[in-house]
Amino acid sequence: MTGWRHAGAALAVLAVVVLAGCASLPFGEPKPKTPAAVPLHTEYRLEVEAPDALRPLLANYLDIARFQNVPENDRVSDVELERLMRAAPAQARELLETEGYFNAVVTVPPITQDNGLPRVRLIVAPGPRTLVSAVALDANDELRGGPELEALQAQWPLRVGEPFRQAAWSAAKNATLTRLRGDGYAAATWRSTKARVDAPENRVEIELVIDSGPLFRIGAVRIEGLERYDEDAVRRLSNIGIGDRYTEKSLLDFQDRLQKVGLFEGASVELDANVEHAGAATVIVHVKEQTQQQATIGVGYSANTGPRVSLAHTNRRILGYPFVLHNKVELGPDQQTWQGDLTSYPQDNLYRNLLSGSAQRLHADDQTLLGWNARIGRTQDTPRIERLYFAEFAHTRIDSDDHVLTSQADALTYNYHWVYRDVDNVLLPTRGLTTSLQAALGYSRGSQSVLGEALQNERGPLGRLYARLTWYHPFGDAWYGTARVEAGQVFTHSVIGVPDSLLFRAGGDESVRGYAYRTLAPSVDGVTTSGRTLFTTSLEIARPISPRYPAYWWAAFIDAGNAADRFTDLKPAYGYGVGLRWRSPVGPLRIDLAYGQQTKQVRTHFSVGIAF
């Protein structure tokens, strides 16, 4: 009973407490909570007083700088702002040390008011910059005392007398290690790197010891990803052999050739850098094959020949043999062409065997040209140089619309074409040089008549030379210049007919702007004919329209040139104007407005093409 009495007393006390609470509140209303402390948010303005070169570093990375731009609900309290101000000098000195200032003095004066906002000032006196006073680069293995170590020492980027910056220090170490790894020592690493800073004297001494590891040599080549194409198509593109010293450049060249051969969507070449097999390291080649059959439809427009549609088809393995067959047809109101070629997979030294042909019908300058050719030869493509050797039989016929002029000719020639490219970008060059040279020797026959009267009807030997040089160079502030020179000459007796494809005309988008396509040439009784001598030149300057739109350029140019039967008869025609450029990912698309001095007319030149 005693236990029950105690429990009853406890319940009575609890009931009294509950009733007392209820009596103090209106019935059904919740009991109010004690309000929590609401943080005070502070908006403030920070001013960094430091040299211009250092101000962005401090304004971007100091905590007190980052917190001034946070959303309103996340702004710091007055107490937190005081803490940030106390921490700012130490943070600033750490940041300045990464730029080589080890004796900087940083102060933060008391807060002042600026238009009702707290104003925080950070005053920086960076002091003198620490410079590199000595560099000692050594190796602990076979490199010691050898020419390779001397080359690394000579190429060390962070030289004596230069400012010591953390970014430059890291970049110099990475660049040196990358250079050594790419030149045969694929497992190279740093044994030790030290930068001894003497802050009072503002100087730093650099000491480095490199561990090169073993010299790697090429062993077996393992090819992955092949299904329909032969391994020889890959191996013949290689410029490395078993036992050769490994270099990163040789593997990158191999990879570049695989990507350009036209058989693969992608390719990668890498070395198995296992030190246990350094004497015969495996080269791993992974390829992703292109489809065997590919068809492409395209549309385009050129001021030279007007609109066009095209159909191209490629078969990358003909009847199971290592040959690529490519056919392309272009149809337009003024020009219709077919071109086909059969090429082998790459042979030794990157040569390919070639069998090709083409046919075209072109209407320009009130004339209709019909022509075809057949070629057999060899071609070689390297990163900078293209070579083409071939024998060709060519036939052309030209009829004027009024039937005043008729000419036709055939020629059998042996030809050599050479193209050299040394530019910063093949599609969108701004610096460098391209050169195209052509030479031909052969035998020709042909006839030409005006109003039914024969002017020539002879046969005999001929020679032909052609050269085109284009130079790209940037200058000034975002200005870019382009210069072009083009010249050609056919060597043969004047009474011997020569196919029009071997002769010359000027005028058009890629020649002398301001004149219609193929209209600059000698004339016979008022009818334009192709000439045996050619000379054109062009100067152009261009720059982006605005830094905000770097892909859009404007340009100004002057072109000059002509074609003639003899060099002494060549009188250049001038064209000049302005244009717009869009540097698209597939190449520059252009529109030019040019004035032809001879015709005293303005002509628009526009070229664009889209494939899908």
Coordinates of C-alpha atoms in Angstrom, one line a residue:
M1 CA 0.0 0.0 0.0
T2 CA 2.9 2.3 0.7
G3 CA 4.0 2.1 -3.0
W4 CA 0.6 2.9 -4.3
R5 CA 0.4 6.0 -2.0
H6 CA 3.7 7.3 -3.3
A7 CA 2.6 6.8 -7.0
G8 CA -0.7 8.6 -6.3
A9 CA 1.1 11.6 -4.8
A10 CA 3.4 11.8 -7.9
L11 CA 0.4 11.8 -10.2
A12 CA -1.3 14.5 -8.2
V13 CA 1.7 16.7 -8.4
L14 CA 2.0 16.1 -12.3
A15 CA -1.7 17.0 -12.7
V16 CA -1.3 20.3 -10.8
V17 CA 1.7 21.3 -13.1
V18 CA -0.3 20.5 -16.2
L19 CA -3.4 22.3 -15.1
A20 CA -1.3 25.3 -14.1
G21 CA 0.2 25.4 -17.6
C22 CA -3.2 25.1 -19.3
A23 CA -4.6 27.9 -17.1
S24 CA -2.0 30.3 -18.3
L25 CA -2.7 29.8 -22.0
P26 CA -5.9 30.2 -24.1
F27 CA -7.4 26.9 -25.0
G28 CA -6.1 25.4 -28.2
E29 CA -3.2 27.9 -28.8
P30 CA 0.3 26.5 -29.0
K31 CA 2.9 27.5 -26.5
P32 CA 5.3 30.0 -28.0
K33 CA 8.9 29.1 -28.5
T34 CA 11.8 31.1 -27.2
P35 CA 13.1 33.1 -30.2
A36 CA 16.6 32.0 -31.3
A37 CA 19.4 34.5 -31.9
V38 CA 19.3 35.8 -35.5
P39 CA 22.7 36.3 -37.0
L40 CA 23.5 39.8 -38.3
H41 CA 24.5 39.8 -42.0
T42 CA 27.0 42.4 -43.1
E43 CA 27.5 43.9 -46.6
Y44 CA 30.9 45.5 -47.0
R45 CA 33.3 46.9 -49.6
L46 CA 36.9 45.6 -50.0
E47 CA 39.7 47.7 -51.5
V48 CA 43.0 46.1 -52.3
E49 CA 45.8 48.6 -52.6
A50 CA 48.6 46.7 -54.3
P51 CA 50.6 46.8 -57.6
D52 CA 48.5 46.1 -60.6
A53 CA 50.1 42.7 -61.4
L54 CA 49.3 41.4 -57.9
R55 CA 45.9 42.9 -57.3
P56 CA 43.9 40.1 -59.2
L57 CA 45.7 37.4 -57.2
L58 CA 44.6 38.9 -53.9
A59 CA 41.2 39.9 -55.0
N60 CA 40.4 36.4 -56.2
Y61 CA 41.8 34.2 -53.5
L62 CA 41.7 35.9 -50.2
D63 CA 38.8 34.7 -48.0
I64 CA 37.7 38.3 -47.2
A65 CA 37.5 39.0 -50.9
R66 CA 35.5 35.9 -51.7
F67 CA 32.9 36.5 -49.0
Q68 CA 31.9 40.0 -50.1
N69 CA 30.1 38.6 -53.1
V70 CA 28.1 35.8 -51.5
P71 CA 24.2 35.9 -51.5
E72 CA 22.5 38.2 -48.9
N73 CA 21.4 35.3 -46.7
D74 CA 24.9 33.9 -46.5
R75 CA 26.8 37.1 -45.7
V76 CA 29.1 37.1 -42.8
S77 CA 28.3 38.6 -39.4
D78 CA 30.2 41.5 -37.9
V79 CA 32.1 39.0 -35.7
E80 CA 33.1 36.9 -38.7
L81 CA 34.2 40.0 -40.6
E82 CA 36.5 40.9 -37.8
R83 CA 38.0 37.4 -37.9
L84 CA 38.5 37.6 -41.7
M85 CA 40.3 41.0 -41.3
R86 CA 42.6 39.5 -38.7
A87 CA 43.4 36.5 -41.0
A88 CA 43.8 38.6 -44.2
P89 CA 47.5 39.7 -43.8
A90 CA 48.8 36.2 -43.2
Q91 CA 46.8 34.8 -46.1
A92 CA 48.0 37.6 -48.4
R93 CA 51.7 37.0 -47.5
E94 CA 51.2 33.3 -48.3
L95 CA 49.8 34.2 -51.7
L96 CA 52.5 36.7 -52.4
E97 CA 55.2 34.1 -51.6
T98 CA 53.9 32.0 -54.5
E99 CA 54.9 35.0 -56.8
G100 CA 58.3 35.4 -55.2
Y101 CA 57.6 38.1 -52.6
F102 CA 58.9 36.7 -49.3
N103 CA 59.2 40.1 -47.5
A104 CA 55.8 41.6 -48.1
V105 CA 54.2 43.9 -45.6
V106 CA 50.4 43.7 -45.4
T107 CA 48.2 45.8 -43.2
V108 CA 44.5 46.1 -42.7
P109 CA 43.5 49.5 -41.1
P110 CA 40.3 49.8 -39.1
I111 CA 37.0 49.8 -40.9
T112 CA 35.7 53.1 -42.2
Q113 CA 32.3 54.0 -43.8
D114 CA 31.7 54.5 -47.5
N115 CA 28.1 55.6 -48.5
G116 CA 26.8 53.7 -45.5
L117 CA 28.8 50.5 -46.1
P118 CA 31.7 49.3 -44.1
R119 CA 34.9 49.9 -46.1
V120 CA 37.8 47.4 -45.6
R121 CA 41.2 48.3 -47.0
L122 CA 44.1 45.8 -47.6
I123 CA 47.4 47.7 -48.1
V124 CA 50.2 45.7 -49.6
A125 CA 53.9 46.6 -49.9
P126 CA 55.3 43.6 -51.7
G127 CA 59.0 44.5 -51.3
P128 CA 61.7 43.2 -53.7
R129 CA 61.1 40.0 -55.6
T130 CA 63.1 36.9 -54.9
L131 CA 65.3 35.8 -57.9
V132 CA 67.0 32.5 -58.7
S133 CA 70.6 32.8 -57.8
A134 CA 71.8 29.3 -58.6
V135 CA 70.6 26.1 -60.3
A136 CA 72.2 22.7 -59.8
L137 CA 70.7 19.8 -61.8
D138 CA 72.3 16.4 -61.3
A139 CA 71.5 12.7 -61.8
N140 CA 72.2 9.7 -59.7
D141 CA 72.7 7.1 -62.5
E142 CA 74.1 6.7 -66.0
L143 CA 73.0 10.3 -67.0
R144 CA 75.6 11.8 -64.7
G145 CA 78.3 13.6 -66.6
G146 CA 76.8 12.7 -70.0
P147 CA 75.6 14.8 -72.9
E148 CA 71.9 14.1 -72.1
L149 CA 72.2 15.6 -68.6
E150 CA 74.1 18.6 -70.1
A151 CA 71.2 19.1 -72.6
L152 CA 68.7 19.0 -69.7
Q153 CA 70.8 21.6 -67.8
A154 CA 70.9 23.8 -70.9
Q155 CA 67.1 23.6 -71.4
W156 CA 66.1 24.1 -67.7
P157 CA 63.4 26.7 -68.0
L158 CA 63.8 28.6 -64.7
R159 CA 67.1 30.3 -65.2
V160 CA 69.4 32.3 -63.0
G161 CA 68.2 35.9 -62.6
E162 CA 64.6 35.1 -63.2
P163 CA 61.8 35.6 -60.6
F164 CA 61.1 32.6 -58.5
R165 CA 57.4 31.9 -58.8
Q166 CA 55.6 28.7 -57.6
A167 CA 53.9 28.3 -60.9
A168 CA 57.2 28.6 -62.8
W169 CA 59.0 26.3 -60.4
S170 CA 56.4 23.6 -60.9
A171 CA 56.2 24.1 -64.6
A172 CA 60.0 23.8 -64.9
K173 CA 60.1 20.5 -63.1
N174 CA 57.3 19.1 -65.1
A175 CA 58.7 20.2 -68.4
T176 CA 62.2 18.8 -67.6
L177 CA 60.7 15.5 -66.5
T178 CA 58.4 15.3 -69.6
R179 CA 61.3 16.0 -71.9
L180 CA 63.4 13.2 -70.4
R181 CA 60.5 10.7 -70.4
G182 CA 59.8 11.6 -74.0
D183 CA 63.4 11.0 -75.1
G184 CA 63.7 7.4 -74.1
Y185 CA 63.6 7.4 -70.3
A186 CA 59.9 6.6 -69.9
A187 CA 60.1 5.8 -66.1
A188 CA 62.2 8.9 -65.1
T189 CA 61.3 10.6 -61.9
W190 CA 62.7 13.2 -59.5
R191 CA 64.9 11.8 -56.7
S192 CA 64.8 15.1 -54.9
T193 CA 63.9 18.8 -55.6
K194 CA 64.8 21.6 -53.3
A195 CA 64.4 25.4 -53.5
R196 CA 66.4 27.0 -50.7
V197 CA 64.9 30.5 -50.1
D198 CA 67.0 33.2 -48.5
A199 CA 64.3 35.7 -47.7
P200 CA 66.5 38.4 -46.2
E201 CA 68.7 38.4 -49.4
N202 CA 65.7 37.8 -51.7
R203 CA 67.3 34.9 -53.5
V204 CA 66.7 31.2 -53.9
E205 CA 69.1 28.4 -54.8
I206 CA 67.6 25.4 -56.7
E207 CA 69.0 21.9 -56.3
L208 CA 67.5 18.9 -58.2
V209 CA 68.5 15.3 -58.6
I210 CA 66.8 13.2 -61.3
D211 CA 66.5 9.4 -61.4
S212 CA 66.2 8.6 -65.1
G213 CA 65.6 4.9 -64.8
P214 CA 66.5 2.6 -67.7
L215 CA 66.6 3.6 -71.4
F216 CA 63.6 2.1 -73.1
R217 CA 63.9 0.5 -76.5
I218 CA 61.1 -0.6 -78.9
G219 CA 60.0 -4.2 -78.8
A220 CA 56.9 -5.9 -80.2
V221 CA 54.0 -3.9 -81.6
R222 CA 50.6 -5.1 -80.4
I223 CA 47.6 -4.1 -82.4
E224 CA 44.1 -4.0 -80.9
G225 CA 40.8 -3.3 -82.6
L226 CA 41.3 -4.7 -86.1
E227 CA 38.4 -6.6 -87.6
R228 CA 38.2 -5.9 -91.4
Y229 CA 41.6 -4.3 -92.3
D230 CA 45.0 -6.0 -92.4
E231 CA 47.7 -5.6 -89.8
D232 CA 50.1 -4.5 -92.6
A233 CA 47.9 -1.4 -93.1
V234 CA 49.0 -0.4 -89.5
R235 CA 52.6 -1.7 -89.4
R236 CA 53.6 0.1 -92.6
L237 CA 52.6 3.4 -91.2
S238 CA 55.1 2.9 -88.3
N239 CA 58.3 4.8 -88.3
I240 CA 59.8 2.6 -85.6
G241 CA 61.6 -0.7 -85.6
I242 CA 62.6 -3.3 -83.0
G243 CA 65.6 -2.1 -81.0
D244 CA 65.1 1.6 -81.8
R245 CA 65.3 4.0 -78.9
Y246 CA 61.9 5.0 -77.7
T247 CA 60.9 8.6 -78.2
E248 CA 57.5 10.1 -77.6
K249 CA 57.7 12.0 -81.0
S250 CA 58.1 8.7 -82.9
L251 CA 54.9 7.3 -81.3
L252 CA 53.0 10.5 -81.9
D253 CA 54.0 10.5 -85.6
F254 CA 52.8 6.9 -85.8
Q255 CA 49.5 7.9 -84.2
D256 CA 49.1 10.9 -86.5
R257 CA 49.6 8.7 -89.6
L258 CA 47.0 6.2 -88.4
Q259 CA 44.5 9.0 -87.9
K260 CA 45.0 10.4 -91.4
V261 CA 45.2 7.2 -93.4
G262 CA 41.4 7.2 -93.8
L263 CA 40.8 3.7 -92.4
F264 CA 40.2 4.5 -88.8
E265 CA 37.9 6.8 -86.8
G266 CA 40.5 7.0 -84.1
A267 CA 43.8 5.6 -83.1
S268 CA 46.1 5.7 -80.1
V269 CA 49.7 4.6 -79.7
E270 CA 51.4 4.2 -76.3
L271 CA 54.3 2.5 -74.7
D272 CA 54.2 -0.1 -71.9
A273 CA 56.5 1.6 -69.5
N274 CA 57.3 -1.5 -67.4
V275 CA 60.9 -1.1 -66.3
E276 CA 61.4 -4.9 -66.3
H277 CA 61.0 -4.9 -70.0
A278 CA 62.7 -1.6 -70.8
G279 CA 65.1 -3.3 -73.3
A280 CA 62.2 -4.5 -75.5
A281 CA 59.1 -2.5 -74.4
T282 CA 55.8 -3.3 -76.1
V283 CA 54.1 -0.6 -78.2
I284 CA 50.3 -0.9 -77.9
V285 CA 48.3 0.3 -80.8
H286 CA 44.5 0.6 -80.4
V287 CA 42.4 1.5 -83.4
K288 CA 38.7 2.0 -84.1
E289 CA 37.9 1.2 -87.7
Q290 CA 35.9 3.2 -90.1
T291 CA 33.0 1.4 -91.8
Q292 CA 33.9 -0.3 -95.0
Q293 CA 31.3 1.6 -97.0
Q294 CA 30.6 5.3 -96.6
A295 CA 28.3 7.7 -98.6
T296 CA 28.2 11.5 -98.3
I297 CA 25.8 14.0 -99.7
G298 CA 26.7 17.6 -99.8
V299 CA 25.5 21.0 -101.0
G300 CA 27.6 24.1 -101.6
Y301 CA 27.9 27.4 -103.5
S302 CA 30.8 29.2 -105.1
A303 CA 30.8 32.5 -106.9
N304 CA 33.0 30.8 -109.5
T305 CA 30.6 28.0 -110.6
G306 CA 27.3 28.7 -108.6
P307 CA 25.3 26.2 -106.5
R308 CA 26.1 22.5 -106.5
V309 CA 25.1 19.2 -105.0
S310 CA 27.5 16.3 -104.6
L311 CA 27.5 12.7 -103.9
A312 CA 30.6 10.8 -102.7
H313 CA 31.1 7.1 -102.0
T314 CA 34.0 5.3 -100.5
N315 CA 34.7 1.6 -100.3
R316 CA 37.7 0.9 -98.1
R317 CA 38.3 -2.7 -99.1
I318 CA 37.6 -3.7 -102.7
L319 CA 36.6 -7.4 -103.1
G320 CA 38.7 -8.3 -100.0
Y321 CA 41.8 -6.6 -101.4
P322 CA 43.7 -3.8 -99.7
F323 CA 42.5 -1.0 -101.9
V324 CA 40.3 2.1 -101.4
L325 CA 37.9 3.1 -104.1
H326 CA 36.5 6.7 -104.0
N327 CA 34.0 8.2 -106.4
K328 CA 32.6 11.7 -106.3
V329 CA 30.0 13.4 -108.5
E330 CA 29.2 17.1 -108.4
L331 CA 26.2 18.6 -110.3
G332 CA 25.5 22.3 -110.8
P333 CA 24.0 24.4 -113.6
D334 CA 27.4 25.5 -114.8
Q335 CA 29.6 22.6 -113.8
Q336 CA 29.2 18.9 -113.7
T337 CA 32.2 16.7 -112.7
W338 CA 33.1 13.1 -111.8
Q339 CA 36.3 12.0 -110.1
G340 CA 37.3 8.5 -109.2
D341 CA 40.4 7.0 -107.7
L342 CA 41.6 3.6 -106.6
T343 CA 44.5 3.7 -104.1
S344 CA 46.3 1.0 -102.3
Y345 CA 46.8 0.8 -98.6
P346 CA 50.1 2.5 -97.6
Q347 CA 53.2 0.7 -98.8
D348 CA 56.8 1.1 -97.7
N349 CA 57.8 4.7 -96.9
L350 CA 54.1 5.7 -96.9
Y351 CA 53.7 5.4 -100.7
R352 CA 50.4 4.4 -102.2
N353 CA 49.7 3.1 -105.7
L354 CA 47.2 5.2 -107.6
L355 CA 44.8 4.7 -110.5
S356 CA 42.4 7.6 -111.2
G357 CA 40.2 9.3 -113.7
S358 CA 38.0 12.4 -114.0
A359 CA 35.6 14.0 -116.4
Q360 CA 33.9 17.5 -116.4
R361 CA 31.6 19.8 -118.2
L362 CA 32.1 23.5 -117.4
H363 CA 30.3 26.5 -118.8
A364 CA 32.1 29.8 -118.0
D365 CA 32.8 33.0 -119.9
D366 CA 30.3 32.1 -122.7
Q367 CA 32.2 28.9 -123.4
T368 CA 31.7 25.2 -122.7
L369 CA 34.6 23.0 -121.8
L370 CA 34.4 19.2 -122.0
G371 CA 37.4 17.2 -120.7
W372 CA 38.5 14.0 -119.2
N373 CA 41.8 12.4 -118.0
A374 CA 43.2 9.1 -116.8
R375 CA 46.2 8.7 -114.4
I376 CA 48.4 6.0 -113.1
G377 CA 51.1 6.7 -110.5
R378 CA 52.2 6.8 -106.9
T379 CA 51.5 9.2 -104.0
Q380 CA 53.1 9.8 -100.7
D381 CA 51.6 11.8 -97.8
T382 CA 53.7 12.8 -94.8
P383 CA 52.8 15.4 -92.1
R384 CA 54.4 18.3 -94.0
I385 CA 55.0 17.0 -97.6
E386 CA 52.8 15.4 -100.2
R387 CA 54.3 13.9 -103.4
L388 CA 52.5 12.7 -106.5
Y389 CA 54.2 11.0 -109.5
F390 CA 51.9 10.0 -112.3
A391 CA 51.5 9.4 -116.1
E392 CA 48.4 11.1 -117.5
F393 CA 46.5 11.1 -120.7
A394 CA 44.2 14.2 -121.0
H395 CA 41.7 15.3 -123.6
T396 CA 39.8 18.6 -123.7
R397 CA 37.4 20.4 -126.1
I398 CA 36.2 24.0 -125.9
D399 CA 33.3 25.5 -127.9
S400 CA 32.2 29.1 -127.6
D401 CA 28.5 29.7 -127.3
D402 CA 28.4 31.5 -130.7
H403 CA 30.4 28.7 -132.3
V404 CA 33.1 31.2 -133.3
L405 CA 35.9 29.3 -131.5
T406 CA 36.5 25.5 -131.4
S407 CA 39.6 23.9 -129.9
Q408 CA 40.5 20.4 -128.8
A409 CA 43.7 18.7 -127.8
D410 CA 45.2 15.5 -126.3
A411 CA 48.4 15.1 -124.3
L412 CA 50.4 12.3 -122.8
T413 CA 52.5 13.6 -119.9
Y414 CA 54.6 12.4 -117.0
N415 CA 54.0 14.7 -114.0
Y416 CA 55.5 15.4 -110.6
H417 CA 53.5 17.4 -107.9
W418 CA 55.0 18.5 -104.6
V419 CA 53.2 20.2 -101.8
Y420 CA 54.8 21.5 -98.6
R421 CA 52.9 22.8 -95.6
D422 CA 54.4 24.3 -92.5
V423 CA 51.5 26.2 -90.8
D424 CA 50.1 26.4 -87.3
N425 CA 46.7 25.0 -88.4
V426 CA 46.0 23.2 -91.7
L427 CA 42.3 24.4 -91.8
L428 CA 42.7 27.9 -90.3
P429 CA 46.4 29.0 -90.8
T430 CA 47.6 32.3 -89.3
R431 CA 51.3 31.6 -89.4
G432 CA 53.5 29.7 -91.7
L433 CA 54.1 28.8 -95.4
T434 CA 52.5 26.6 -98.0
T435 CA 54.1 25.8 -101.3
S436 CA 52.8 23.9 -104.4
L437 CA 55.1 22.9 -107.3
Q438 CA 54.1 21.1 -110.5
A439 CA 56.3 19.9 -113.4
A440 CA 55.3 18.0 -116.5
L441 CA 57.0 16.6 -119.7
G442 CA 55.1 15.0 -122.5
Y443 CA 53.8 15.1 -126.0
S444 CA 50.7 16.9 -127.3
R445 CA 48.6 17.3 -130.3
G446 CA 45.6 19.6 -131.0
S447 CA 43.7 21.9 -133.3
Q448 CA 42.1 25.3 -133.0
S449 CA 39.8 27.0 -135.5
V450 CA 37.9 30.3 -135.6
L451 CA 34.8 30.5 -137.9
G452 CA 35.9 27.2 -139.4
E453 CA 39.4 28.4 -140.3
A454 CA 42.2 26.3 -138.7
L455 CA 44.7 28.3 -136.7
Q456 CA 46.8 25.5 -135.5
N457 CA 46.9 21.7 -136.1
E458 CA 50.3 20.4 -135.0
R459 CA 51.8 18.0 -132.6
G460 CA 55.0 17.9 -130.6
P461 CA 56.7 17.9 -127.2
L462 CA 55.7 20.1 -124.3
G463 CA 56.9 21.1 -120.9
R464 CA 55.0 22.7 -118.0
L465 CA 56.0 24.4 -114.8
Y466 CA 53.7 25.8 -112.1
A467 CA 54.3 27.2 -108.6
R468 CA 52.1 28.7 -105.9
L469 CA 53.4 30.1 -102.6
T470 CA 51.2 31.4 -99.7
W471 CA 52.7 33.0 -96.6
Y472 CA 50.7 33.6 -93.4
H473 CA 52.0 35.9 -90.7
P474 CA 50.5 37.7 -87.6
F475 CA 51.7 41.2 -86.8
G476 CA 50.7 44.1 -84.6
D477 CA 47.8 43.7 -82.2
A478 CA 45.6 40.9 -83.5
W479 CA 46.4 41.7 -87.2
Y480 CA 47.0 38.9 -89.7
G481 CA 48.5 39.1 -93.1
T482 CA 48.4 36.7 -96.1
A483 CA 50.6 37.0 -99.2
R484 CA 50.3 34.8 -102.3
V485 CA 52.4 34.5 -105.5
E486 CA 51.4 32.2 -108.4
A487 CA 53.2 31.6 -111.7
G488 CA 53.0 29.1 -114.5
Q489 CA 54.5 28.5 -118.0
V490 CA 53.9 26.0 -120.8
F491 CA 56.9 25.4 -123.0
T492 CA 56.1 24.3 -126.6
H493 CA 55.8 25.7 -130.1
S494 CA 52.9 28.1 -130.6
V495 CA 51.3 26.0 -133.3
I496 CA 51.1 22.9 -131.1
G497 CA 47.7 22.4 -129.5
V498 CA 47.7 21.8 -125.7
P499 CA 44.8 20.5 -123.6
D500 CA 43.1 23.3 -121.7
S501 CA 43.7 21.5 -118.4
L502 CA 47.4 22.2 -118.9
L503 CA 47.0 25.8 -119.8
F504 CA 46.2 28.8 -117.6
R505 CA 43.4 31.4 -116.9
A506 CA 43.0 33.8 -114.1
G507 CA 40.1 35.4 -112.3
G508 CA 37.8 34.2 -109.6
D509 CA 37.7 33.5 -105.8
E510 CA 41.2 31.9 -105.5
S511 CA 42.8 34.0 -108.2
V512 CA 42.1 37.7 -109.0
R513 CA 39.0 38.9 -107.2
G514 CA 36.8 41.4 -108.9
Y515 CA 36.7 39.3 -112.1
A516 CA 34.6 36.4 -113.1
Y517 CA 36.0 32.9 -113.0
R518 CA 38.4 32.1 -115.9
T519 CA 37.8 35.4 -117.7
L520 CA 41.4 36.8 -117.5
A521 CA 43.2 35.3 -120.4
P522 CA 44.2 36.1 -124.0
S523 CA 41.5 36.5 -126.6
V524 CA 41.2 35.5 -130.3
D525 CA 38.8 37.6 -132.3
G526 CA 37.1 38.7 -129.1
V527 CA 36.8 35.1 -127.7
T528 CA 38.8 34.3 -124.5
T529 CA 41.2 31.4 -124.8
S530 CA 43.5 29.8 -122.3
G531 CA 47.1 31.1 -122.1
R532 CA 50.5 29.5 -121.8
T533 CA 51.8 32.0 -119.2
L534 CA 50.3 32.9 -115.8
F535 CA 51.1 35.3 -113.0
T536 CA 48.9 36.3 -110.1
T537 CA 49.6 37.8 -106.6
S538 CA 47.6 38.8 -103.6
L539 CA 48.0 40.8 -100.4
E540 CA 45.4 40.6 -97.6
I541 CA 45.2 41.9 -94.0
A542 CA 42.5 40.8 -91.6
R543 CA 41.6 41.0 -87.9
P544 CA 38.8 39.9 -85.6
I545 CA 35.8 42.3 -85.7
S546 CA 35.6 42.3 -81.9
P547 CA 37.4 40.5 -79.1
R548 CA 34.0 39.2 -78.0
Y549 CA 33.6 37.4 -81.4
P550 CA 37.0 36.0 -82.3
A551 CA 35.7 33.7 -85.0
Y552 CA 34.4 36.7 -87.1
W553 CA 37.0 38.7 -89.1
W554 CA 37.0 41.5 -91.6
A555 CA 39.6 41.7 -94.3
A556 CA 41.0 44.1 -96.9
F557 CA 42.9 42.9 -100.0
I558 CA 44.4 43.7 -103.4
D559 CA 44.9 41.1 -106.1
A560 CA 46.7 41.4 -109.4
G561 CA 47.5 39.0 -112.3
N562 CA 46.6 37.7 -115.7
A563 CA 47.2 34.9 -118.2
A564 CA 48.8 35.4 -121.6
D565 CA 50.4 33.5 -124.5
R566 CA 53.8 35.0 -123.8
F567 CA 55.3 36.6 -120.7
T568 CA 55.9 39.8 -122.6
D569 CA 52.2 40.1 -123.4
L570 CA 51.1 39.6 -119.7
K571 CA 49.4 42.8 -118.4
P572 CA 48.2 42.4 -114.9
A573 CA 44.6 43.2 -114.0
Y574 CA 44.0 44.7 -110.6
G575 CA 41.2 44.0 -108.1
Y576 CA 40.7 45.2 -104.6
G577 CA 38.1 45.2 -101.9
V578 CA 37.0 44.2 -98.5
G579 CA 35.5 41.0 -97.0
L580 CA 34.1 39.1 -94.1
R581 CA 35.3 35.8 -92.7
W582 CA 33.8 33.2 -90.4
R583 CA 36.5 30.9 -89.1
S584 CA 34.3 27.8 -88.7
P585 CA 35.6 24.5 -87.4
V586 CA 35.7 23.1 -91.0
G587 CA 37.6 26.0 -92.5
P588 CA 37.1 29.7 -93.3
L589 CA 33.9 30.8 -95.0
R590 CA 34.3 34.0 -97.0
I591 CA 32.3 36.8 -98.6
D592 CA 34.3 39.4 -100.5
L593 CA 33.2 42.6 -102.3
A594 CA 35.8 43.4 -105.0
Y595 CA 36.2 46.1 -107.6
G596 CA 37.8 45.1 -110.9
Q597 CA 39.8 47.9 -112.3
Q598 CA 39.6 46.7 -115.9
T599 CA 35.9 46.0 -115.9
K600 CA 35.1 49.0 -113.6
Q601 CA 32.6 46.8 -111.9
V602 CA 32.0 45.6 -108.3
R603 CA 31.7 41.8 -108.0
T604 CA 30.7 39.7 -105.0
H605 CA 32.8 36.5 -104.2
F606 CA 31.2 34.1 -101.9
S607 CA 32.1 30.5 -101.0
V608 CA 30.5 28.1 -98.5
G609 CA 29.8 24.4 -98.3
I610 CA 28.0 22.1 -95.9
A611 CA 28.2 18.3 -95.9
F612 CA 25.6 16.1 -94.2

